[in-house]
mmCIF file of C-alpha atoms in Angstrom:
data_model
loop_
_atom_site.group_PDB
_atom_site.id
_atom_site.type_symbol
_atom_site.label_atom_id
_atom_site.label_comp_id
_atom_site.label_asym_id
_atom_site.label_seq_id
_atom_site.Cartn_x
_atom_site.Cartn_y
_atom_site.Cartn_z
ATOM 1 C CA UNK A 1440 16.428 25.763 18.209
ATOM 2 C CA UNK A 1441 13.659 26.307 15.701
ATOM 3 C CA UNK A 1442 9.880 26.083 16.488
ATOM 4 C CA UNK A 1443 7.340 24.788 14.251
ATOM 5 C CA UNK A 1444 3.411 24.834 14.718
ATOM 6 C CA UNK A 1445 2.329 21.945 16.867
ATOM 7 C CA UNK A 1446 5.804 21.026 17.895
ATOM 8 C CA UNK A 1447 4.990 20.393 21.506
ATOM 9 C CA UNK A 1448 1.799 18.203 20.386
ATOM 10 C CA UNK A 1449 4.048 16.066 18.074
ATOM 11 C CA UNK A 1450 6.825 15.881 20.811
ATOM 12 C CA UNK A 1451 4.158 14.566 22.994
ATOM 13 C CA UNK A 1452 2.701 12.312 20.278
ATOM 14 C CA UNK A 1453 6.303 10.634 20.313
ATOM 15 C CA UNK A 1454 6.466 10.188 23.961
ATOM 16 C CA UNK A 1455 3.469 8.638 23.948
ATOM 17 C CA UNK A 1456 4.247 6.066 21.062
ATOM 18 C CA UNK A 1457 7.545 5.489 23.040
ATOM 19 C CA UNK A 1458 5.564 4.764 26.225
ATOM 20 C CA UNK A 1459 3.180 2.685 24.639
ATOM 21 C CA UNK A 1460 5.828 0.614 22.841
ATOM 22 C CA UNK A 1461 7.473 0.354 26.201
ATOM 23 C CA UNK A 1462 4.470 -0.714 28.219
ATOM 24 C CA UNK A 1463 3.337 -3.178 25.450
ATOM 25 C CA UNK A 1464 6.761 -4.980 25.642
ATOM 26 C CA UNK A 1465 6.895 -4.748 29.462
ATOM 27 C CA UNK A 1466 3.418 -5.611 30.064
ATOM 28 C CA UNK A 1467 3.496 -8.558 27.684
ATOM 29 C CA UNK A 1468 6.572 -9.966 29.178
ATOM 30 C CA UNK A 1469 4.894 -9.643 32.733
ATOM 31 C CA UNK A 1470 1.580 -11.305 31.368
ATOM 32 C CA UNK A 1471 3.574 -14.232 29.747
ATOM 33 C CA UNK A 1472 5.292 -14.631 33.150
ATOM 34 C CA UNK A 1473 2.136 -15.018 34.983
ATOM 35 C CA UNK A 1474 0.320 -17.051 32.531
ATOM 36 C CA UNK A 1475 -1.918 -14.325 31.651
ATOM 37 C CA UNK A 1476 -2.998 -13.679 27.961
ATOM 38 C CA UNK A 1477 -0.628 -11.456 25.771
ATOM 39 C CA UNK A 1478 -3.724 -9.601 24.717
ATOM 40 C CA UNK A 1479 -3.899 -8.131 28.469
ATOM 41 C CA UNK A 1480 -0.364 -7.221 28.068
ATOM 42 C CA UNK A 1481 -0.669 -5.341 25.017
ATOM 43 C CA UNK A 1482 -3.940 -3.724 25.771
ATOM 44 C CA UNK A 1483 -2.462 -2.473 29.142
ATOM 45 C CA UNK A 1484 0.523 -1.026 27.360
ATOM 46 C CA UNK A 1485 -1.334 0.533 24.731
ATOM 47 C CA UNK A 1486 -3.565 2.080 27.697
ATOM 48 C CA UNK A 1487 -0.702 3.187 29.428
ATOM 49 C CA UNK A 1488 0.746 5.131 26.218
ATOM 50 C CA UNK A 1489 -2.370 6.709 25.096
ATOM 51 C CA UNK A 1490 -4.082 7.703 28.394
ATOM 52 C CA UNK A 1491 -0.554 8.490 29.929
ATOM 53 C CA UNK A 1492 1.841 10.358 27.992
ATOM 54 C CA UNK A 1493 -0.680 10.660 24.924
ATOM 55 C CA UNK A 1494 -3.325 12.307 26.933
ATOM 56 C CA UNK A 1495 -2.454 15.793 25.863
ATOM 57 C CA UNK A 1496 -2.671 14.561 22.113
ATOM 58 C CA UNK A 1497 -6.090 13.078 22.607
ATOM 59 C CA UNK A 1498 -7.359 16.456 24.235
ATOM 60 C CA UNK A 1499 -5.432 18.539 21.420
ATOM 61 C CA UNK A 1500 -7.120 16.471 18.740
ATOM 62 C CA UNK A 1501 -10.844 16.276 20.549
ATOM 63 C CA UNK A 1502 -10.732 20.142 20.518
ATOM 64 C CA UNK A 1503 -9.497 20.636 17.119
ATOM 65 C CA UNK A 1504 -12.366 18.491 15.921
ATOM 66 C CA UNK A 1505 -15.137 20.108 17.871
ATOM 67 C CA UNK A 1506 -14.051 23.607 17.140
ATOM 68 C CA UNK A 1507 -13.790 22.430 13.441
ATOM 69 C CA UNK A 1508 -17.116 20.690 13.370
ATOM 70 C CA UNK A 1509 -18.618 23.685 14.877
ATOM 71 C CA UNK A 1510 -17.422 25.762 12.156
ATOM 72 C CA UNK A 1511 -15.328 27.962 14.487
ATOM 73 C CA UNK A 1512 -11.817 27.132 12.879
ATOM 74 C CA UNK A 1513 -10.372 26.137 9.840
ATOM 75 C CA UNK A 1514 -8.978 22.610 9.803
ATOM 76 C CA UNK A 1515 -5.107 23.645 9.088
ATOM 77 C CA UNK A 1516 -4.972 25.668 11.843
ATOM 78 C CA UNK A 1517 -1.350 26.614 11.444
ATOM 79 C CA UNK A 1518 -1.809 27.651 7.727
ATOM 80 C CA UNK A 1519 -4.521 30.076 8.882
ATOM 81 C CA UNK A 1520 -2.354 31.499 11.343
ATOM 82 C CA UNK A 1521 0.909 31.803 9.069
ATOM 83 C CA UNK A 1522 -1.394 33.555 6.510
ATOM 84 C CA UNK A 1523 -2.212 36.138 9.119
ATOM 85 C CA UNK A 1524 1.654 36.359 10.009
ATOM 86 C CA UNK A 1525 1.817 36.885 6.060
ATOM 87 C CA UNK A 1526 -0.629 39.773 6.426
ATOM 88 C CA UNK A 1527 1.102 41.284 9.383
ATOM 89 C CA UNK A 1528 -1.763 40.847 11.404
ATOM 90 C CA UNK A 1529 0.249 38.375 13.704
ATOM 91 C CA UNK A 1530 3.877 37.456 14.675
ATOM 92 C CA UNK A 1531 5.261 34.244 15.006
ATOM 93 C CA UNK A 1532 7.186 33.864 18.315
ATOM 94 C CA UNK A 1533 8.727 30.351 19.201
ATOM 95 C CA UNK A 1534 6.112 27.900 18.666
ATOM 96 C CA UNK A 1535 3.352 30.392 19.171
ATOM 97 C CA UNK A 1536 1.689 33.438 17.680
ATOM 98 C CA UNK A 1537 0.865 36.802 19.010
ATOM 99 C CA UNK A 1538 -1.096 39.882 17.746
ATOM 100 C CA UNK A 1539 1.004 42.672 16.712
ATOM 101 C CA UNK A 1540 -1.492 45.376 17.148
ATOM 102 C CA UNK A 1541 -3.182 45.598 20.441
ATOM 103 C CA UNK A 1542 -6.209 47.551 19.294
ATOM 104 C CA UNK A 1543 -6.719 44.417 16.714
ATOM 105 C CA UNK A 1544 -6.725 42.225 19.527
ATOM 106 C CA UNK A 1545 -9.137 44.015 21.515
ATOM 107 C CA UNK A 1546 -11.404 44.576 18.633
ATOM 108 C CA UNK A 1547 -11.650 40.845 17.907
ATOM 109 C CA UNK A 1548 -12.091 39.901 21.647
ATOM 110 C CA UNK A 1549 -15.002 42.294 21.689
ATOM 111 C CA UNK A 1550 -16.554 40.622 18.702
ATOM 112 C CA UNK A 1551 -19.680 38.307 19.446
ATOM 113 C CA UNK A 1552 -18.928 34.835 19.717
ATOM 114 C CA UNK A 1553 -21.387 33.714 16.827
ATOM 115 C CA UNK A 1554 -20.604 34.309 13.023
ATOM 116 C CA UNK A 1555 -23.748 34.959 10.745
ATOM 117 C CA UNK A 1556 -22.130 32.468 8.078
ATOM 118 C CA UNK A 1557 -21.019 29.690 10.760
ATOM 119 C CA UNK A 1558 -17.806 28.972 8.413
ATOM 120 C CA UNK A 1559 -14.443 30.327 7.642
ATOM 121 C CA UNK A 1560 -13.518 31.378 4.138
ATOM 122 C CA UNK A 1561 -11.019 28.923 2.290
ATOM 123 C CA UNK A 1562 -7.475 29.863 2.419
ATOM 124 C CA UNK A 1563 -5.858 29.484 -1.085
ATOM 125 C CA UNK A 1564 -3.437 26.668 -1.236
#
């Protein structure tokens, strides 16, 4: 099976959408049976999908937005990592990435957390 960047998050999003759909239909039927507004059934189903199965997607998106807005990562992080693979700095392993050179990993880990310019260089399209 081939792995792609963010494959797990996309699978989680599909699961969340399926759970939300099942929740919307199921809870709407229950709401109709007990003479409660269908809006309550639909809203409950969406909440069930988003905060149940979709919690990982929401956390992933929020983390990506925070790190991007802080200038710590480029928005298209997979393209950034693929560029590092092309330059033989990293290696793709399944759906993730690892450093090829242990010394490079240790050097980058020892760097201070702040970057003088606060921005990452743009990667050519």
